[in-house]
Amino acid sequence: ATAGPGRQAIVQREIARPDRIRTEFVFQGTTGVYAWDGSTGWCVSPLDGSLEPEPLPAEAAALSAEQADFEGPLVGWKAKGNAVERVGSDALPGGAAHKLKVTLKSGVVRHIWVDAQTGLVVRTESTRKLRGREVAFETVYGDYRETGGVRFARSIETGVRGRPQRLRIVVENVETNPA
């Protein structure tokens, strides 16, 4: 992950059923860990001054629970209690895309653009609480490649809507169903 010159991190994310996720990052020799087991979470966040495991704050716990669903909110959306509405089509740089409004079971609303030709998610927009403030994020997905019969985005770019600074993620390796 790259956030600008001199701001690079190595990130490893492990996701397992049911609803478990662990993210570890190494930045400037410092390691941080965020974990969710389906009901509770904890973190070691040295960049925030936390060197010992602590419970995840409510906002981070909600985001972790959402990210643990690696199929995303569209696969099995009815069974998950989500609502999906097609709200239009847009011409994106990669081509035409269907714009969907997805209301998660929790009430959180996400906008998702699905490529009209491939059916792959190419963009998302969401509003999240960050340090107590509502912040609008946008994420663009690209360079999809197949691993284990599933196509995964290998290029992910995210940032606050309207701001030029972006976090760029290049996925180097994807493993499915490791021992």
JSON list of C-alpha atoms in Angstrom, two decimals, residues 2-164:
[
{"chain": "A", "resi": 2, "resn": "THR", "atom": "CA", "xyz": [1.34, 3.42, -0.96]},
{"chain": "A", "resi": 3, "resn": "ALA", "atom": "CA", "xyz": [0.00, 6.73, 0.40]},
{"chain": "A", "resi": 4, "resn": "GLY", "atom": "CA", "xyz": [2.70, 8.94, -1.11]},
{"chain": "A", "resi": 5, "resn": "PRO", "atom": "CA", "xyz": [6.49, 9.28, -1.24]},
{"chain": "A", "resi": 6, "resn": "GLY", "atom": "CA", "xyz": [8.07, 7.48, 1.70]},
{"chain": "A", "resi": 7, "resn": "ARG", "atom": "CA", "xyz": [4.69, 6.25, 2.93]},
{"chain": "A", "resi": 8, "resn": "GLN", "atom": "CA", "xyz": [4.59, 2.59, 1.98]},
{"chain": "A", "resi": 9, "resn": "ALA", "atom": "CA", "xyz": [3.35, -0.38, 3.97]},
{"chain": "A", "resi": 10, "resn": "ILE", "atom": "CA", "xyz": [3.24, -4.11, 3.47]},
{"chain": "A", "resi": 11, "resn": "VAL", "atom": "CA", "xyz": [-0.27, -5.37, 4.26]},
{"chain": "A", "resi": 12, "resn": "GLN", "atom": "CA", "xyz": [-1.41, -8.94, 4.75]},
{"chain": "A", "resi": 13, "resn": "ARG", "atom": "CA", "xyz": [-5.12, -9.72, 5.05]},
{"chain": "A", "resi": 14, "resn": "GLU", "atom": "CA", "xyz": [-6.56, -13.09, 5.98]},
{"chain": "A", "resi": 15, "resn": "ILE", "atom": "CA", "xyz": [-10.28, -13.76, 5.73]},
{"chain": "A", "resi": 16, "resn": "ALA", "atom": "CA", "xyz": [-12.00, -16.97, 6.86]},
{"chain": "A", "resi": 17, "resn": "ARG", "atom": "CA", "xyz": [-15.54, -18.18, 7.30]},
{"chain": "A", "resi": 18, "resn": "PRO", "atom": "CA", "xyz": [-17.54, -17.39, 9.24]},
{"chain": "A", "resi": 19, "resn": "ASP", "atom": "CA", "xyz": [-17.00, -13.62, 9.44]},
{"chain": "A", "resi": 20, "resn": "ARG", "atom": "CA", "xyz": [-13.36, -13.62, 10.54]},
{"chain": "A", "resi": 21, "resn": "ILE", "atom": "CA", "xyz": [-10.68, -11.22, 9.35]},
{"chain": "A", "resi": 22, "resn": "ARG", "atom": "CA", "xyz": [-7.15, -10.33, 10.38]},
{"chain": "A", "resi": 23, "resn": "THR", "atom": "CA", "xyz": [-5.18, -7.49, 8.84]},
{"chain": "A", "resi": 24, "resn": "GLU", "atom": "CA", "xyz": [-1.52, -6.91, 9.61]},
{"chain": "A", "resi": 25, "resn": "PHE", "atom": "CA", "xyz": [0.58, -4.05, 8.28]},
{"chain": "A", "resi": 26, "resn": "VAL", "atom": "CA", "xyz": [4.24, -3.14, 8.57]},
{"chain": "A", "resi": 27, "resn": "PHE", "atom": "CA", "xyz": [5.04, 0.55, 8.18]},
{"chain": "A", "resi": 28, "resn": "GLN", "atom": "CA", "xyz": [8.49, 2.00, 8.83]},
{"chain": "A", "resi": 29, "resn": "GLY", "atom": "CA", "xyz": [9.46, -1.04, 10.90]},
{"chain": "A", "resi": 30, "resn": "THR", "atom": "CA", "xyz": [6.29, -0.89, 13.03]},
{"chain": "A", "resi": 31, "resn": "THR", "atom": "CA", "xyz": [3.67, -3.65, 12.95]},
{"chain": "A", "resi": 32, "resn": "GLY", "atom": "CA", "xyz": [-0.03, -3.11, 13.50]},
{"chain": "A", "resi": 33, "resn": "VAL", "atom": "CA", "xyz": [-2.75, -5.74, 13.71]},
{"chain": "A", "resi": 34, "resn": "TYR", "atom": "CA", "xyz": [-6.55, -5.54, 13.47]},
{"chain": "A", "resi": 35, "resn": "ALA", "atom": "CA", "xyz": [-8.64, -8.67, 14.03]},
{"chain": "A", "resi": 36, "resn": "TRP", "atom": "CA", "xyz": [-12.34, -9.60, 14.12]},
{"chain": "A", "resi": 37, "resn": "ASP", "atom": "CA", "xyz": [-13.71, -13.03, 15.11]},
{"chain": "A", "resi": 38, "resn": "GLY", "atom": "CA", "xyz": [-17.31, -12.52, 14.08]},
{"chain": "A", "resi": 39, "resn": "SER", "atom": "CA", "xyz": [-18.45, -10.93, 17.33]},
{"chain": "A", "resi": 40, "resn": "THR", "atom": "CA", "xyz": [-15.54, -9.03, 18.87]},
{"chain": "A", "resi": 41, "resn": "GLY", "atom": "CA", "xyz": [-12.38, -7.40, 17.67]},
{"chain": "A", "resi": 42, "resn": "TRP", "atom": "CA", "xyz": [-9.06, -6.15, 18.91]},
{"chain": "A", "resi": 43, "resn": "CYS", "atom": "CA", "xyz": [-6.13, -4.17, 17.58]},
{"chain": "A", "resi": 44, "resn": "VAL", "atom": "CA", "xyz": [-2.51, -3.31, 18.19]},
{"chain": "A", "resi": 45, "resn": "SER", "atom": "CA", "xyz": [-2.14, 0.11, 16.59]},
{"chain": "A", "resi": 46, "resn": "PRO", "atom": "CA", "xyz": [1.30, 1.62, 17.23]},
{"chain": "A", "resi": 47, "resn": "LEU", "atom": "CA", "xyz": [0.60, 4.54, 14.88]},
{"chain": "A", "resi": 48, "resn": "ASP", "atom": "CA", "xyz": [-2.19, 5.53, 17.29]},
{"chain": "A", "resi": 49, "resn": "GLY", "atom": "CA", "xyz": [0.07, 4.97, 20.32]},
{"chain": "A", "resi": 50, "resn": "SER", "atom": "CA", "xyz": [-1.34, 1.53, 21.20]},
{"chain": "A", "resi": 51, "resn": "LEU", "atom": "CA", "xyz": [1.40, -1.08, 21.68]},
{"chain": "A", "resi": 52, "resn": "GLU", "atom": "CA", "xyz": [-0.77, -3.59, 23.58]},
{"chain": "A", "resi": 53, "resn": "PRO", "atom": "CA", "xyz": [-3.92, -5.35, 22.32]},
{"chain": "A", "resi": 54, "resn": "GLU", "atom": "CA", "xyz": [-7.04, -3.24, 22.85]},
{"chain": "A", "resi": 55, "resn": "PRO", "atom": "CA", "xyz": [-10.70, -3.73, 21.91]},
{"chain": "A", "resi": 56, "resn": "LEU", "atom": "CA", "xyz": [-11.60, -2.34, 18.50]},
{"chain": "A", "resi": 57, "resn": "PRO", "atom": "CA", "xyz": [-13.44, 0.98, 18.67]},
{"chain": "A", "resi": 58, "resn": "ALA", "atom": "CA", "xyz": [-17.10, 0.66, 17.59]},
{"chain": "A", "resi": 59, "resn": "GLU", "atom": "CA", "xyz": [-16.49, 2.28, 14.17]},
{"chain": "A", "resi": 60, "resn": "ALA", "atom": "CA", "xyz": [-13.54, -0.02, 13.40]},
{"chain": "A", "resi": 61, "resn": "ALA", "atom": "CA", "xyz": [-15.48, -3.06, 14.64]},
{"chain": "A", "resi": 62, "resn": "ALA", "atom": "CA", "xyz": [-18.39, -2.28, 12.29]},
{"chain": "A", "resi": 63, "resn": "LEU", "atom": "CA", "xyz": [-16.01, -1.86, 9.35]},
{"chain": "A", "resi": 64, "resn": "SER", "atom": "CA", "xyz": [-14.18, -5.11, 10.22]},
{"chain": "A", "resi": 65, "resn": "ALA", "atom": "CA", "xyz": [-17.47, -7.00, 10.37]},
{"chain": "A", "resi": 66, "resn": "GLU", "atom": "CA", "xyz": [-18.34, -5.65, 6.91]},
{"chain": "A", "resi": 67, "resn": "GLN", "atom": "CA", "xyz": [-14.91, -6.47, 5.46]},
{"chain": "A", "resi": 68, "resn": "ALA", "atom": "CA", "xyz": [-15.06, -10.04, 6.83]},
{"chain": "A", "resi": 69, "resn": "ASP", "atom": "CA", "xyz": [-17.76, -10.72, 4.22]},
{"chain": "A", "resi": 70, "resn": "PHE", "atom": "CA", "xyz": [-15.26, -11.34, 1.42]},
{"chain": "A", "resi": 71, "resn": "GLU", "atom": "CA", "xyz": [-17.97, -12.04, -1.15]},
{"chain": "A", "resi": 72, "resn": "GLY", "atom": "CA", "xyz": [-19.25, -8.52, -0.59]},
{"chain": "A", "resi": 73, "resn": "PRO", "atom": "CA", "xyz": [-22.78, -7.25, -0.05]},
{"chain": "A", "resi": 74, "resn": "LEU", "atom": "CA", "xyz": [-24.14, -8.31, -3.48]},
{"chain": "A", "resi": 75, "resn": "VAL", "atom": "CA", "xyz": [-23.56, -12.08, -3.33]},
{"chain": "A", "resi": 76, "resn": "GLY", "atom": "CA", "xyz": [-26.52, -13.58, -1.46]},
{"chain": "A", "resi": 77, "resn": "TRP", "atom": "CA", "xyz": [-27.78, -10.08, -0.70]},
{"chain": "A", "resi": 78, "resn": "LYS", "atom": "CA", "xyz": [-31.31, -11.16, 0.25]},
{"chain": "A", "resi": 79, "resn": "ALA", "atom": "CA", "xyz": [-30.12, -13.83, 2.67]},
{"chain": "A", "resi": 80, "resn": "LYS", "atom": "CA", "xyz": [-27.77, -11.28, 4.25]},
{"chain": "A", "resi": 81, "resn": "GLY", "atom": "CA", "xyz": [-30.69, -8.88, 4.79]},
{"chain": "A", "resi": 82, "resn": "ASN", "atom": "CA", "xyz": [-29.37, -6.27, 2.34]},
{"chain": "A", "resi": 83, "resn": "ALA", "atom": "CA", "xyz": [-31.48, -4.24, -0.08]},
{"chain": "A", "resi": 84, "resn": "VAL", "atom": "CA", "xyz": [-30.22, -3.56, -3.62]},
{"chain": "A", "resi": 85, "resn": "GLU", "atom": "CA", "xyz": [-31.65, -0.96, -5.98]},
{"chain": "A", "resi": 86, "resn": "ARG", "atom": "CA", "xyz": [-30.41, -0.03, -9.47]},
{"chain": "A", "resi": 87, "resn": "VAL", "atom": "CA", "xyz": [-30.28, 3.76, -9.54]},
{"chain": "A", "resi": 88, "resn": "GLY", "atom": "CA", "xyz": [-28.79, 4.35, -12.99]},
{"chain": "A", "resi": 89, "resn": "SER", "atom": "CA", "xyz": [-25.86, 3.89, -15.31]},
{"chain": "A", "resi": 90, "resn": "ASP", "atom": "CA", "xyz": [-22.67, 5.90, -15.64]},
{"chain": "A", "resi": 91, "resn": "ALA", "atom": "CA", "xyz": [-19.90, 6.16, -18.19]},
{"chain": "A", "resi": 92, "resn": "LEU", "atom": "CA", "xyz": [-16.73, 5.49, -16.20]},
{"chain": "A", "resi": 93, "resn": "PRO", "atom": "CA", "xyz": [-13.19, 5.62, -17.61]},
{"chain": "A", "resi": 94, "resn": "GLY", "atom": "CA", "xyz": [-13.28, 1.82, -18.12]},
{"chain": "A", "resi": 95, "resn": "GLY", "atom": "CA", "xyz": [-16.69, 1.84, -19.80]},
{"chain": "A", "resi": 96, "resn": "ALA", "atom": "CA", "xyz": [-20.37, 1.74, -18.94]},
{"chain": "A", "resi": 97, "resn": "ALA", "atom": "CA", "xyz": [-21.32, 0.70, -15.40]},
{"chain": "A", "resi": 98, "resn": "HIS", "atom": "CA", "xyz": [-24.56, 0.09, -13.54]},
{"chain": "A", "resi": 99, "resn": "LYS", "atom": "CA", "xyz": [-24.90, 2.16, -10.37]},
{"chain": "A", "resi": 100, "resn": "LEU", "atom": "CA", "xyz": [-26.46, 0.30, -7.44]},
{"chain": "A", "resi": 101, "resn": "LYS", "atom": "CA", "xyz": [-27.62, 1.59, -4.08]},
{"chain": "A", "resi": 102, "resn": "VAL", "atom": "CA", "xyz": [-26.99, -1.09, -1.47]},
{"chain": "A", "resi": 103, "resn": "THR", "atom": "CA", "xyz": [-28.50, -0.73, 1.98]},
{"chain": "A", "resi": 104, "resn": "LEU", "atom": "CA", "xyz": [-26.83, -3.17, 4.34]},
{"chain": "A", "resi": 105, "resn": "LYS", "atom": "CA", "xyz": [-28.77, -4.97, 7.05]},
{"chain": "A", "resi": 106, "resn": "SER", "atom": "CA", "xyz": [-27.16, -2.54, 9.50]},
{"chain": "A", "resi": 107, "resn": "GLY", "atom": "CA", "xyz": [-28.76, 0.41, 7.65]},
{"chain": "A", "resi": 108, "resn": "VAL", "atom": "CA", "xyz": [-25.45, 1.58, 6.18]},
{"chain": "A", "resi": 109, "resn": "VAL", "atom": "CA", "xyz": [-25.76, 2.72, 2.54]},
{"chain": "A", "resi": 110, "resn": "ARG", "atom": "CA", "xyz": [-23.11, 1.97, -0.10]},
{"chain": "A", "resi": 111, "resn": "HIS", "atom": "CA", "xyz": [-23.11, 2.89, -3.78]},
{"chain": "A", "resi": 112, "resn": "ILE", "atom": "CA", "xyz": [-21.54, 0.25, -6.02]},
{"chain": "A", "resi": 113, "resn": "TRP", "atom": "CA", "xyz": [-20.75, 0.49, -9.73]},
{"chain": "A", "resi": 114, "resn": "VAL", "atom": "CA", "xyz": [-20.74, -2.83, -11.61]},
{"chain": "A", "resi": 115, "resn": "ASP", "atom": "CA", "xyz": [-19.08, -2.99, -15.04]},
{"chain": "A", "resi": 116, "resn": "ALA", "atom": "CA", "xyz": [-21.83, -3.51, -17.63]},
{"chain": "A", "resi": 117, "resn": "GLN", "atom": "CA", "xyz": [-19.75, -6.00, -19.66]},
{"chain": "A", "resi": 118, "resn": "THR", "atom": "CA", "xyz": [-17.92, -8.05, -17.02]},
{"chain": "A", "resi": 119, "resn": "GLY", "atom": "CA", "xyz": [-20.22, -7.81, -13.99]},
{"chain": "A", "resi": 120, "resn": "LEU", "atom": "CA", "xyz": [-17.22, -6.89, -11.82]},
{"chain": "A", "resi": 121, "resn": "VAL", "atom": "CA", "xyz": [-17.32, -4.19, -9.14]},
{"chain": "A", "resi": 122, "resn": "VAL", "atom": "CA", "xyz": [-15.28, -1.26, -10.46]},
{"chain": "A", "resi": 123, "resn": "ARG", "atom": "CA", "xyz": [-16.10, 1.52, -7.99]},
{"chain": "A", "resi": 124, "resn": "THR", "atom": "CA", "xyz": [-17.70, 2.07, -4.60]},
{"chain": "A", "resi": 125, "resn": "GLU", "atom": "CA", "xyz": [-18.67, 5.13, -2.59]},
{"chain": "A", "resi": 126, "resn": "SER", "atom": "CA", "xyz": [-19.53, 5.14, 1.07]},
{"chain": "A", "resi": 127, "resn": "THR", "atom": "CA", "xyz": [-19.75, 7.44, 4.03]},
{"chain": "A", "resi": 128, "resn": "ARG", "atom": "CA", "xyz": [-18.01, 6.28, 7.19]},
{"chain": "A", "resi": 129, "resn": "LYS", "atom": "CA", "xyz": [-17.33, 7.71, 10.60]},
{"chain": "A", "resi": 130, "resn": "LEU", "atom": "CA", "xyz": [-13.67, 8.51, 11.02]},
{"chain": "A", "resi": 131, "resn": "ARG", "atom": "CA", "xyz": [-12.63, 9.84, 14.39]},
{"chain": "A", "resi": 132, "resn": "GLY", "atom": "CA", "xyz": [-16.23, 10.81, 15.06]},
{"chain": "A", "resi": 133, "resn": "ARG", "atom": "CA", "xyz": [-16.81, 12.62, 11.72]},
{"chain": "A", "resi": 134, "resn": "GLU", "atom": "CA", "xyz": [-18.76, 11.51, 8.66]},
{"chain": "A", "resi": 135, "resn": "VAL", "atom": "CA", "xyz": [-16.31, 11.18, 5.75]},
{"chain": "A", "resi": 136, "resn": "ALA", "atom": "CA", "xyz": [-17.18, 10.27, 2.13]},
{"chain": "A", "resi": 137, "resn": "PHE", "atom": "CA", "xyz": [-14.82, 7.66, 0.65]},
{"chain": "A", "resi": 138, "resn": "GLU", "atom": "CA", "xyz": [-14.50, 6.47, -2.92]},
{"chain": "A", "resi": 139, "resn": "THR", "atom": "CA", "xyz": [-12.68, 3.35, -4.08]},
{"chain": "A", "resi": 140, "resn": "VAL", "atom": "CA", "xyz": [-11.77, 2.21, -7.60]},
{"chain": "A", "resi": 141, "resn": "TYR", "atom": "CA", "xyz": [-11.00, -1.44, -8.41]},
{"chain": "A", "resi": 142, "resn": "GLY", "atom": "CA", "xyz": [-9.10, -2.73, -11.43]},
{"chain": "A", "resi": 143, "resn": "ASP", "atom": "CA", "xyz": [-6.62, -5.21, -12.90]},
{"chain": "A", "resi": 144, "resn": "TYR", "atom": "CA", "xyz": [-8.80, -8.21, -12.14]},
{"chain": "A", "resi": 145, "resn": "ARG", "atom": "CA", "xyz": [-7.04, -11.58, -12.42]},
{"chain": "A", "resi": 146, "resn": "GLU", "atom": "CA", "xyz": [-8.23, -15.09, -11.69]},
{"chain": "A", "resi": 147, "resn": "THR", "atom": "CA", "xyz": [-7.03, -17.14, -8.73]},
{"chain": "A", "resi": 148, "resn": "GLY", "atom": "CA", "xyz": [-8.72, -20.37, -7.70]},
{"chain": "A", "resi": 149, "resn": "GLY", "atom": "CA", "xyz": [-11.52, -19.80, -10.22]},
{"chain": "A", "resi": 150, "resn": "VAL", "atom": "CA", "xyz": [-12.37, -16.34, -8.84]},
{"chain": "A", "resi": 151, "resn": "ARG", "atom": "CA", "xyz": [-11.40, -12.95, -10.26]},
{"chain": "A", "resi": 152, "resn": "PHE", "atom": "CA", "xyz": [-9.77, -10.64, -7.70]},
{"chain": "A", "resi": 153, "resn": "ALA", "atom": "CA", "xyz": [-8.93, -6.94, -8.12]},
{"chain": "A", "resi": 154, "resn": "ARG", "atom": "CA", "xyz": [-5.16, -6.50, -8.03]},
{"chain": "A", "resi": 155, "resn": "SER", "atom": "CA", "xyz": [-5.31, -2.69, -8.11]},
{"chain": "A", "resi": 156, "resn": "ILE", "atom": "CA", "xyz": [-7.32, -0.75, -5.51]},
{"chain": "A", "resi": 157, "resn": "GLU", "atom": "CA", "xyz": [-7.26, 3.00, -5.06]},
{"chain": "A", "resi": 158, "resn": "THR", "atom": "CA", "xyz": [-9.17, 4.68, -2.25]},
{"chain": "A", "resi": 159, "resn": "GLY", "atom": "CA", "xyz": [-9.46, 8.12, -0.75]},
{"chain": "A", "resi": 160, "resn": "VAL", "atom": "CA", "xyz": [-11.70, 10.84, 0.58]},
{"chain": "A", "resi": 161, "resn": "ARG", "atom": "CA", "xyz": [-14.01, 12.19, -2.11]},
{"chain": "A", "resi": 162, "resn": "GLY", "atom": "CA", "xyz": [-12.77, 15.53, -3.46]},
{"chain": "A", "resi": 163, "resn": "ARG", "atom": "CA", "xyz": [-9.24, 15.21, -2.09]},
{"chain": "A", "resi": 164, "resn": "PRO", "atom": "CA", "xyz": [-6.30, 14.37, -4.37]}
]
